[in-house]
Tab-separated table of C-alpha atoms and ligand atoms in Angstrom:
chain	number	residue	atom	x	y	z
A	94	MET	CA	141.577	95.284	106.101
A	95	ARG	CA	139.332	97.618	107.826
A	96	ILE	CA	135.763	95.387	106.502
A	97	LEU	CA	132.419	96.518	106.652
A	98	VAL	CA	129.730	94.064	106.706
A	99	VAL	CA	126.246	95.841	105.296
A	100	GLY	CA	122.779	93.532	107.151
A	101	SER	CA	121.781	92.312	111.218
A	102	GLY	CA	120.854	88.604	109.920
A	103	GLY	CA	122.058	85.468	110.759
A	104	ARG	CA	123.437	85.565	107.065
A	105	GLU	CA	125.554	88.270	108.170
A	106	HIS	CA	126.452	86.730	112.032
A	107	ALA	CA	127.509	84.066	109.547
A	108	ILE	CA	129.845	86.337	107.208
A	109	CYS	CA	131.560	88.447	110.353
A	110	TRP	CA	131.693	85.029	112.636
A	111	ALA	CA	133.457	83.536	108.625
A	112	ILE	CA	135.806	87.345	108.367
A	113	SER	CA	136.507	87.732	111.791
A	114	SER	CA	139.610	85.048	111.543
A	115	SER	CA	140.838	85.800	108.486
A	116	PRO	CA	145.457	87.110	108.754
A	117	LEU	CA	143.792	89.735	105.903
A	118	LEU	CA	141.546	91.623	109.096
A	119	THR	CA	142.788	94.668	111.277
A	120	LYS	CA	139.411	95.935	111.709
A	121	LEU	CA	135.375	94.819	111.443
A	122	PHE	CA	132.416	96.763	111.283
A	123	CYS	CA	128.597	95.703	110.933
A	124	ALA	CA	125.929	98.153	110.430
A	125	PRO	CA	123.885	97.925	111.372
A	126	GLY	CA	124.398	94.193	113.130
A	127	ASN	CA	122.680	92.770	116.090
A	128	ALA	CA	123.733	91.668	119.544
A	129	GLY	CA	125.269	88.677	118.748
A	130	ILE	CA	127.455	89.927	115.698
A	131	GLU	CA	128.600	92.913	118.947
A	132	HIS	CA	131.074	89.713	119.539
A	133	GLU	CA	133.207	89.989	116.624
A	134	ALA	CA	132.302	93.976	115.222
A	135	GLU	CA	132.095	96.525	116.419
A	136	CYS	CA	128.210	97.365	115.111
A	137	ILE	CA	127.123	101.099	113.850
A	138	SER	CA	124.136	102.419	114.202
A	139	ILE	CA	123.856	102.659	109.989
A	140	ALA	CA	120.348	101.225	107.913
A	141	ALA	CA	121.104	98.926	105.543
A	142	ASP	CA	119.369	100.921	103.124
A	143	ASP	CA	121.118	104.177	104.388
A	144	TYR	CA	123.010	103.976	101.759
A	145	ASP	CA	124.588	107.879	101.824
A	146	ALA	CA	125.033	107.283	105.511
A	147	LEU	CA	126.913	104.511	104.546
A	148	ILE	CA	129.076	106.105	102.882
A	149	VAL	CA	130.019	108.806	104.592
A	150	PHE	CA	130.517	106.095	107.413
A	151	CYS	CA	133.215	104.237	104.441
A	152	ILE	CA	134.716	107.262	103.691
A	153	ASP	CA	134.937	108.529	107.709
A	154	LYS	CA	136.351	105.035	108.768
A	155	ALA	CA	139.105	104.881	106.101
A	156	ILE	CA	136.512	101.199	104.340
A	157	ASP	CA	138.899	99.378	102.529
A	158	PHE	CA	136.136	96.543	101.431
A	159	VAL	CA	132.653	95.957	102.003
A	160	VAL	CA	130.577	93.281	101.917
A	161	ILE	CA	126.532	93.795	101.331
A	162	GLY	CA	124.662	90.549	102.586
A	163	PRO	CA	120.531	91.495	101.744
A	164	GLU	CA	119.354	92.215	98.387
A	165	GLY	CA	117.962	95.695	98.605
A	166	PRO	CA	120.864	97.274	99.247
A	167	LEU	CA	122.365	95.371	95.779
A	168	VAL	CA	119.083	95.813	93.739
A	169	ASP	CA	119.350	99.545	94.878
A	170	GLY	CA	122.997	100.280	93.631
A	171	LEU	CA	124.432	100.956	96.963
A	172	VAL	CA	127.693	98.597	94.739
A	173	ASP	CA	127.866	101.746	92.346
A	174	LYS	CA	127.405	103.284	94.988
A	175	LEU	CA	130.352	103.208	96.674
A	176	GLY	CA	132.130	102.368	93.596
A	177	ASN	CA	131.736	105.730	92.580
A	178	VAL	CA	133.737	106.877	95.938
A	179	GLY	CA	136.563	104.510	95.042
A	180	ILE	CA	135.101	102.245	97.646
A	181	LYS	CA	135.610	98.412	96.981
A	182	SER	CA	132.430	96.111	97.405
A	183	PHE	CA	131.395	92.028	97.660
A	184	GLY	CA	128.331	91.919	95.534
A	185	PRO	CA	126.700	92.329	91.586
A	186	THR	CA	126.157	95.630	90.266
A	187	ALA	CA	122.475	97.305	90.349
A	188	ALA	CA	122.393	96.262	86.343
A	189	ALA	CA	123.496	92.032	88.254
A	190	ALA	CA	121.380	92.088	90.692
A	191	VAL	CA	118.262	92.593	88.638
A	192	LEU	CA	118.885	89.431	88.043
A	193	GLU	CA	116.977	89.539	90.877
A	194	GLY	CA	114.858	91.933	91.737
A	195	SER	CA	113.045	91.144	88.895
A	196	LYS	CA	111.142	87.712	88.486
A	197	VAL	CA	110.459	88.850	85.431
A	198	PHE	CA	113.084	89.719	84.011
A	199	ALA	CA	115.067	86.400	85.549
A	200	LYS	CA	112.440	83.958	83.426
A	201	ASP	CA	112.829	86.245	80.294
A	202	PHE	CA	116.218	86.175	79.872
A	203	CYS	CA	115.620	82.357	81.222
A	204	ILE	CA	114.338	81.911	77.746
A	205	ARG	CA	116.470	84.323	76.040
A	206	HIS	CA	119.518	82.334	77.753
A	207	ASN	CA	118.410	78.248	76.577
A	208	ILE	CA	118.262	77.983	80.881
A	209	PRO	CA	115.691	75.421	82.047
A	210	THR	CA	112.990	76.985	84.648
A	211	ALA	CA	109.497	76.426	85.284
A	212	ALA	CA	106.715	77.687	81.974
A	213	TYR	CA	105.226	80.949	82.541
A	214	ALA	CA	103.314	83.858	80.999
A	215	ARG	CA	103.506	87.653	82.421
A	216	PHE	CA	101.327	90.151	82.967
A	217	ASP	CA	100.252	93.750	83.526
A	218	LYS	CA	96.726	93.531	83.867
A	219	ALA	CA	94.736	91.069	86.638
A	220	GLU	CA	91.713	90.704	84.118
A	221	THR	CA	94.628	89.222	81.489
A	222	ALA	CA	95.993	87.300	83.427
A	223	LYS	CA	92.635	85.802	85.158
A	224	ALA	CA	91.859	84.661	82.200
A	225	TYR	CA	94.864	82.784	81.531
A	226	ILE	CA	94.327	81.231	84.851
A	227	SER	CA	91.077	80.151	84.061
A	228	GLU	CA	92.455	78.142	80.586
A	229	LYS	CA	95.473	75.507	83.422
A	230	SER	CA	95.286	73.170	85.049
A	231	LEU	CA	95.968	73.328	89.107
A	232	PRO	CA	98.305	74.411	91.258
A	233	ILE	CA	99.446	77.061	89.959
A	234	VAL	CA	102.629	79.432	90.690
A	235	ILE	CA	101.622	83.764	91.375
A	236	LYS	CA	104.527	85.641	91.825
A	237	THR	CA	105.340	89.834	91.939
A	238	ASP	CA	107.713	90.575	89.900
A	239	GLY	CA	109.523	92.702	92.716
A	240	LEU	CA	110.991	91.818	95.951
A	241	ALA	CA	108.531	91.543	98.538
A	242	ALA	CA	110.399	90.515	101.511
A	243	GLY	CA	110.155	86.842	100.161
A	244	LYS	CA	106.304	87.288	101.025
A	245	GLY	CA	105.574	87.743	96.803
A	246	VAL	CA	104.909	84.148	96.050
A	247	PHE	CA	101.804	81.700	95.994
A	248	ILE	CA	100.433	78.119	95.441
A	249	ALA	CA	97.151	78.540	94.586
A	250	GLU	CA	95.027	74.819	95.229
A	251	THR	CA	92.146	76.225	93.508
A	252	ILE	CA	90.688	79.112	91.039
A	253	THR	CA	89.037	81.042	93.734
A	254	GLN	CA	92.620	81.179	96.309
A	255	ALA	CA	94.587	82.337	92.440
A	256	MET	CA	91.647	84.734	91.577
A	257	GLU	CA	92.355	85.954	94.875
A	258	ILE	CA	95.440	86.582	95.422
A	259	VAL	CA	96.132	88.351	91.664
A	260	ASP	CA	93.331	90.575	92.985
A	261	ARG	CA	95.860	90.948	95.923
A	262	ILE	CA	98.651	91.803	94.187
A	263	MET	CA	97.007	93.649	91.271
A	264	ILE	CA	94.251	95.943	92.289
A	265	ASP	CA	94.390	96.346	95.725
A	266	ARG	CA	98.336	96.317	95.417
A	267	VAL	CA	99.092	94.231	98.364
A	268	PHE	CA	102.498	95.001	97.750
A	269	GLY	CA	103.545	98.022	96.040
A	270	GLU	CA	104.811	98.423	93.255
A	271	SER	CA	106.206	95.178	93.394
A	272	GLY	CA	102.866	93.368	92.471
A	273	LYS	CA	102.741	95.848	88.759
A	274	GLU	CA	103.764	93.203	86.821
A	275	ILE	CA	102.839	89.589	88.082
A	276	ILE	CA	104.811	86.111	86.778
A	277	ILE	CA	102.177	83.108	86.450
A	278	GLU	CA	104.004	79.864	86.305
A	279	GLU	CA	103.712	76.345	85.972
A	280	CYS	CA	104.175	74.445	89.393
A	281	MET	CA	107.292	72.252	89.767
A	282	ILE	CA	107.151	69.017	91.648
A	283	GLY	CA	110.239	67.668	93.170
A	284	GLN	CA	113.429	68.194	95.230
A	285	GLU	CA	114.338	72.336	96.196
A	286	VAL	CA	118.373	72.803	95.943
A	287	SER	CA	120.043	76.589	96.834
A	288	PHE	CA	123.168	76.453	94.423
A	289	PHE	CA	126.004	78.949	95.404
A	290	ALA	CA	128.822	80.221	92.807
A	291	LEU	CA	131.043	83.029	93.758
A	292	THR	CA	132.143	84.474	90.371
A	293	ASP	CA	134.317	87.250	89.100
A	294	GLY	CA	131.738	87.288	86.349
A	295	GLU	CA	133.749	85.403	83.465
A	296	PHE	CA	135.077	82.631	85.803
A	297	VAL	CA	132.575	80.039	88.181
A	298	LEU	CA	134.143	78.756	91.497
A	299	PRO	CA	130.030	76.946	92.993
A	300	MET	CA	130.749	76.736	96.655
A	301	ILE	CA	128.411	73.165	98.008
A	302	THR	CA	125.031	73.452	98.101
A	303	ALA	CA	122.273	73.490	100.968
A	304	GLN	CA	118.531	72.661	101.663
A	305	ASP	CA	116.567	75.255	102.984
A	306	TYR	CA	113.705	74.140	104.428
A	307	LYS	CA	110.453	77.326	104.339
A	308	ARG	CA	107.685	76.196	104.890
A	309	VAL	CA	106.819	77.172	108.616
A	310	GLY	CA	106.306	73.617	110.385
A	311	ASN	CA	106.779	70.255	110.965
A	312	GLY	CA	106.067	68.170	107.418
A	313	ASN	CA	106.828	71.610	105.768
A	314	THR	CA	103.047	72.842	106.510
A	315	GLY	CA	102.119	76.086	106.974
A	316	PRO	CA	103.448	78.967	105.124
A	317	ASN	CA	106.625	80.276	103.658
A	318	THR	CA	109.541	82.023	105.683
A	319	GLY	CA	113.019	82.865	105.104
A	320	GLY	CA	113.976	80.154	105.597
A	321	MET	CA	113.682	77.974	108.810
A	322	GLY	CA	116.920	75.437	109.092
A	323	ALA	CA	119.344	74.371	106.461
A	324	CYS	CA	121.211	71.363	105.791
A	325	SER	CA	124.584	71.818	103.903
A	326	PRO	CA	125.591	69.839	101.182
A	327	ALA	CA	122.005	69.581	100.407
A	328	PRO	CA	121.260	65.215	100.962
A	329	ILE	CA	120.163	64.675	96.711
A	330	ILE	CA	123.293	65.934	95.162
A	331	ASP	CA	125.869	64.071	94.064
A	332	ASP	CA	128.813	64.394	91.310
A	333	PHE	CA	126.549	64.229	88.251
A	334	LEU	CA	123.741	66.361	89.680
A	335	THR	CA	126.757	69.497	90.618
A	336	THR	CA	128.374	68.660	86.921
A	337	LYS	CA	124.524	69.379	85.226
A	338	ILE	CA	124.061	72.114	87.078
A	339	VAL	CA	126.996	74.315	85.934
A	340	SER	CA	127.188	73.648	83.253
A	341	GLU	CA	123.005	73.780	82.281
A	342	ILE	CA	122.575	76.922	84.550
A	343	ILE	CA	125.276	78.468	86.959
A	344	ASN	CA	127.944	78.687	83.355
A	345	PRO	CA	125.594	80.356	81.662
A	346	THR	CA	123.730	82.588	83.756
A	347	ILE	CA	126.995	83.899	83.828
A	348	ALA	CA	128.089	84.639	80.230
A	349	GLY	CA	124.779	85.355	79.734
A	350	MET	CA	124.650	88.152	81.693
A	351	ALA	CA	128.208	89.309	80.249
A	352	ALA	CA	126.528	88.898	76.613
A	353	GLU	CA	123.956	91.405	78.281
A	354	GLY	CA	126.042	94.101	79.148
A	355	ARG	CA	125.285	93.212	83.073
A	356	ARG	CA	128.401	91.191	84.448
A	357	PHE	CA	127.969	89.198	87.593
A	358	ARG	CA	130.247	89.639	90.232
A	359	GLY	CA	128.923	88.138	93.482
A	360	VAL	CA	127.743	85.055	94.946
A	361	LEU	CA	125.055	84.001	92.515
A	362	TYR	CA	122.122	81.565	94.333
A	363	ALA	CA	120.708	79.870	91.975
A	364	GLY	CA	117.383	78.233	93.673
A	365	LEU	CA	116.674	75.109	91.954
A	366	MET	CA	113.355	72.147	91.837
A	367	ILE	CA	115.194	69.012	90.729
A	368	THR	CA	112.287	67.401	88.944
A	369	ASP	CA	112.034	64.443	87.061
A	370	THR	CA	113.690	66.464	83.841
A	371	GLY	CA	116.507	67.027	85.464
A	372	PRO	CA	117.278	71.127	87.403
A	373	LYS	CA	114.845	74.388	86.636
A	374	VAL	CA	115.741	77.218	87.769
A	375	ILE	CA	112.897	78.845	91.045
A	376	GLU	CA	113.998	81.947	90.678
A	377	TYR	CA	118.341	83.431	91.280
A	378	ASN	CA	119.193	85.385	94.431
A	379	VAL	CA	122.197	87.482	93.602
A	380	ARG	CA	123.396	87.574	97.720
A	381	PHE	CA	124.007	84.477	99.914
A	382	GLY	CA	120.727	82.270	101.025
A	383	ASP	CA	119.979	82.800	104.680
A	384	PRO	CA	119.330	80.797	106.503
A	385	GLU	CA	121.481	78.655	104.243
A	386	CYS	CA	125.073	80.501	104.925
A	387	GLN	CA	125.020	79.986	108.157
A	388	ALA	CA	124.994	76.254	107.546
A	389	LEU	CA	127.604	76.442	104.699
A	390	LEU	CA	130.616	79.297	106.659
A	391	LEU	CA	130.694	76.504	109.142
A	392	LEU	CA	131.869	73.727	106.804
A	393	LEU	CA	134.278	76.332	105.171
A	394	LYS	CA	138.322	75.913	105.659
A	395	SER	CA	139.926	78.182	104.030
A	396	ASP	CA	139.802	81.937	104.452
A	397	PHE	CA	136.708	83.787	103.356
A	398	LEU	CA	137.583	87.351	103.332
A	399	SER	CA	140.596	86.234	101.183
A	400	ALA	CA	138.413	84.639	98.720
A	401	LEU	CA	136.042	87.236	98.006
A	402	ILE	CA	138.811	89.963	98.120
A	403	ALA	CA	140.437	87.975	95.536
A	404	ILE	CA	137.263	87.153	93.030
A	405	ASN	CA	136.964	91.011	93.516
A	406	ASP	CA	140.652	92.072	92.215
A	407	GLY	CA	140.293	89.790	89.303
A	408	LYS	CA	142.358	86.546	90.415
A	409	ILE	CA	139.036	83.788	91.330
A	410	THR	CA	141.534	81.498	88.997
A	411	ASN	CA	144.088	81.355	92.196
A	412	VAL	CA	140.888	80.950	94.445
A	413	ARG	CA	140.615	77.141	96.167
A	414	LEU	CA	137.791	76.539	98.898
A	415	LYS	CA	139.192	73.681	100.679
A	416	TRP	CA	136.037	72.507	102.950
A	417	ASN	CA	134.979	70.141	105.415
A	418	ASP	CA	134.101	66.843	104.613
A	419	ASP	CA	130.710	66.521	107.273
A	420	ILE	CA	127.872	67.655	107.555
A	421	ALA	CA	126.238	71.194	108.817
A	422	LEU	CA	122.693	72.292	110.171
A	423	CYS	CA	120.846	75.177	110.493
A	424	VAL	CA	117.863	75.182	113.235
A	425	VAL	CA	116.387	78.795	112.772
A	426	MET	CA	114.738	79.264	116.529
A	427	ALA	CA	112.065	82.429	115.470
A	428	SER	CA	109.257	84.115	117.143
A	429	LYS	CA	105.593	82.677	118.168
A	430	GLY	CA	103.526	83.857	115.373
A	431	TYR	CA	106.542	83.985	112.536
A	432	PRO	CA	106.063	84.242	109.185
A	433	ASP	CA	102.313	86.837	110.691
A	434	PHE	CA	102.346	88.791	113.686
A	435	TYR	CA	104.336	88.330	116.205
A	436	GLU	CA	105.228	90.148	119.912
A	437	LYS	CA	108.498	91.776	119.451
A	438	ASN	CA	111.029	92.598	122.725
A	439	SER	CA	111.189	88.193	124.542
A	440	VAL	CA	113.469	87.583	127.193
A	441	ILE	CA	116.145	84.441	125.900
A	442	ASN	CA	117.957	83.644	128.708
A	443	SER	CA	121.711	82.616	128.757
A	444	ILE	CA	122.174	81.360	125.841
A	445	SER	CA	126.177	82.534	126.092
A	446	GLU	CA	126.182	78.506	128.403
A	447	ILE	CA	125.297	76.629	125.694
A	448	GLU	CA	127.703	77.888	122.474
A	449	ASN	CA	130.612	75.569	122.458
A	450	ASP	CA	133.411	74.393	119.693
A	451	ASP	CA	130.773	72.086	118.061
A	452	VAL	CA	127.542	74.849	118.422
A	453	VAL	CA	127.380	77.878	117.165
A	454	ILE	CA	124.126	80.279	117.361
A	455	PHE	CA	124.314	82.683	114.945
A	456	HIS	CA	121.877	85.829	115.783
A	457	ALA	CA	119.018	87.373	113.426
A	458	GLY	CA	116.853	89.511	115.565
A	459	THR	CA	118.153	89.921	118.121
A	460	SER	CA	119.821	92.894	120.654
A	461	TRP	CA	120.583	93.905	124.133
A	462	ASP	CA	118.591	95.568	126.366
A	463	ARG	CA	119.929	97.831	129.370
A	464	GLU	CA	120.228	95.443	132.155
A	465	ARG	CA	122.292	93.711	129.174
A	466	ARG	CA	119.074	91.286	128.894
A	467	LEU	CA	119.417	89.932	125.370
A	468	LEU	CA	116.075	90.558	123.357
A	469	ALA	CA	114.088	89.619	120.168
A	470	THR	CA	113.781	91.598	118.794
A	471	GLY	CA	112.258	89.600	114.782
A	472	GLY	CA	110.347	86.923	113.341
A	473	ARG	CA	113.198	84.533	112.607
A	474	VAL	CA	115.911	85.391	115.853
A	475	LEU	CA	118.496	82.442	116.186
A	476	GLY	CA	120.592	80.115	113.768
A	477	ILE	CA	121.388	77.138	115.685
A	478	THR	CA	124.203	75.585	113.618
A	479	ALA	CA	126.522	72.407	114.258
A	480	ILE	CA	128.389	70.446	111.753
A	481	GLY	CA	128.144	66.380	112.438
A	482	LYS	CA	129.896	63.784	110.747
A	483	ASP	CA	126.450	62.477	109.646
A	484	ILE	CA	123.421	63.873	109.760
A	485	THR	CA	121.524	61.878	112.504
A	486	GLN	CA	125.301	63.505	114.433
A	487	ALA	CA	124.320	67.435	113.303
A	488	ARG	CA	120.899	66.976	114.176
A	489	LYS	CA	121.659	65.461	118.481
A	490	LYS	CA	123.497	68.305	118.254
A	491	VAL	CA	121.602	70.865	117.125
A	492	TYR	CA	119.195	69.773	118.952
A	493	SER	CA	119.762	69.193	122.379
A	494	ALA	CA	120.823	73.010	122.415
A	495	ILE	CA	118.184	73.693	122.001
A	496	ASN	CA	116.794	71.805	124.008
A	497	ARG	CA	118.689	73.633	126.560
A	498	ILE	CA	117.904	77.051	124.945
A	499	ASP	CA	115.367	79.143	127.822
A	500	TRP	CA	113.260	81.047	125.413
A	501	PRO	CA	109.425	80.321	125.960
A	502	GLU	CA	108.217	82.816	123.389
A	503	GLY	CA	110.215	81.406	120.664
A	504	PHE	CA	109.520	77.539	118.415
A	505	ASN	CA	111.237	75.962	115.962
A	506	ARG	CA	110.502	72.953	113.679
A	507	ASN	CA	111.570	69.645	115.117
A	508	ASP	CA	112.055	67.930	111.861
A	509	ILE	CA	115.011	69.985	109.675
A	510	ALA	CA	117.113	67.311	107.919
A	511	GLU	CA	115.101	64.228	109.037
A	512	SER	CA	113.765	63.292	105.607
A	513	ALA	CA	117.312	63.116	104.319
A	514	LEU	CA	117.812	60.221	107.037
A	515	ASN	CA	116.149	57.993	104.654
A	516	LEU	CA	117.592	58.631	101.495
B	184	LIG	P1	110.385	82.356	94.709
B	184	LIG	O1	110.452	83.384	95.683
B	184	LIG	O2	110.069	82.442	93.650
B	184	LIG	O3	112.289	81.438	95.541
B	184	LIG	O4	109.487	81.271	96.056
B	184	LIG	C1	109.856	80.174	96.968
B	184	LIG	C2	109.222	79.350	97.015
B	184	LIG	O5	108.103	79.069	96.118
B	184	LIG	C3	110.532	78.345	96.732
B	184	LIG	O6	111.265	78.468	96.990
B	184	LIG	C4	110.045	77.229	95.748
B	184	LIG	O7	109.690	76.510	96.865
B	184	LIG	C5	108.143	77.839	96.022
B	184	LIG	N1	108.261	77.959	94.377
B	184	LIG	C6	107.938	78.949	93.648
B	184	LIG	N2	108.280	79.217	92.446
B	184	LIG	C7	107.371	77.737	91.684
B	184	LIG	C8	107.974	76.188	90.982
B	184	LIG	N3	107.545	77.340	89.716
B	184	LIG	N4	106.569	75.491	91.682
B	184	LIG	C9	106.807	75.185	92.674
B	184	LIG	N5	107.462	75.672	93.953
B	184	LIG	C10	107.512	76.858	93.136
B	185	LIG	N1	116.574	81.079	102.431
B	185	LIG	C1	116.747	81.769	101.209
B	185	LIG	C2	116.766	83.551	101.105
B	185	LIG	O1	117.614	83.155	101.699
B	185	LIG	O2	115.898	83.454	100.280
C-alpha cells in the first residue's frame, strides 16, 4: 500500500517509524516530514495545512491511505476533504474533531453525557468572566475556546493574574478568534495521565497509557510546553483504574459522539486528572500525543499499519494489539529558550553513532543544510527514546545517550519519570 503521513514532529516520525516495518507497505511518503523522517519515508515539501496540494499529491501518487498526525488538519476537515475525492484516511471528521477544536463544546459535551470533568463556566464577555473570577477560590484555570498551539491554558494563582489573563485573551486577542470565548474552571489536583483508544466510532480498543511531563523545567517548574518527556505505561495506572476510565469516560465519549451524529473514528486521546474522587477529563484530543506517541509506539509489537487499516475498514473487532511488557521513556531535547523565544539553525553534531537497537532518536524540528549538517529548526527538536525492563533501566539508556549528544544550544529535563521511581 502507498501511504502518506501528514505532519513534521516527533509524533509523525514515530508513526513513520512504526509504519515502515509493515508488511502491507509498498511506499511511504511524509508531508512535510523532517530530517529524521527521511530515513523511513520520502519527504515531500507540502505543508500539513496546504490541503489542496495534499489532495492533488494523493491523487497523483495513487495514495491508498493517509495518516494525519496533528490536530489542525483534523479540525479543518482534512479527513472529509480526502473522503470527498475517495481517499481513505485515519482520523476523525471535522464534526468529530470539534472535541479538541472547541473546549466549550468538549466541556458542554461532558455535562450532556455525565462524563466527569472539572466544574466550569463559559464566557464571551470579559466583564462577566472577571465578575465570576472574583467570587471563586484560587488557583483558577482559564482556557481559550479554540486551538492555541498548546498555549491557551493558564493556571492563575492570584486575582490580578487572572484578570490580566482574561484581558490578554478577550480584549487584546493574543490568540485571535480562539479567544472569542473562554472557559473558567476549577483547578483539579492529582496526577495527569494520557489515555489513548483506537475507535471506529462504535467499538473501542484501548491502547496503553502514558504520562506526559508538560512543564519546561525539572521538578515540574516553569511554563507549560507541548511535552518535555513521556513514560509509557503511565506509572500510576493499574487495571482497576483502566477499567474505570474506559467505562466512565472513554465508552460514554464514543457513544455520546455517535448519538450526537458526530461518529468519532481515529484515536481518542483523553487527557485525564486522577483525582481523589476518581479520573476526570482535563481535555480531549483527537490525535496521538507528542511525545507520548514516541514512547507508546516503541512498545507496540503488533503491526501498526494493519491495525489502522482494519479499523478504517470497520474490522476493529478483529484487531488485537500486543504490547511489550517493559517501560518506554522519551526525553525531549529542545532549543534553549523554548517554549518562548529560541534561536534557529544551531548545529547538532553526530547523533547517528548514538542510535542503536536500544535507543531510537525521533526527530521533530530538524533539517539538513547543504553540507548535510543536522540543524535544529524548531522548539522541540529530538526525542531520545528507549525501552527498559523498568524505569531505572530505561532512564539509564536514555540519559546516557543524551550525555553523548553534542548540541550546546539544546537542553532537556533531567528528571523524566524520576518521581515514579518512588511509587
Ligand atoms: P489542556 O490543554 O486543557 O490539556 O491543559 C494543559 C494543561 O493545563 C493540562 O495538561 C494540565 O496540566 C493543566 N490543566 C488544564 N486544566 C486544568 C484543571 N482544570 N485543573 C488543573 N490543571 C489543569
Ligand atoms: N503531549 C501533549 C499533547 O500532545 O497534546
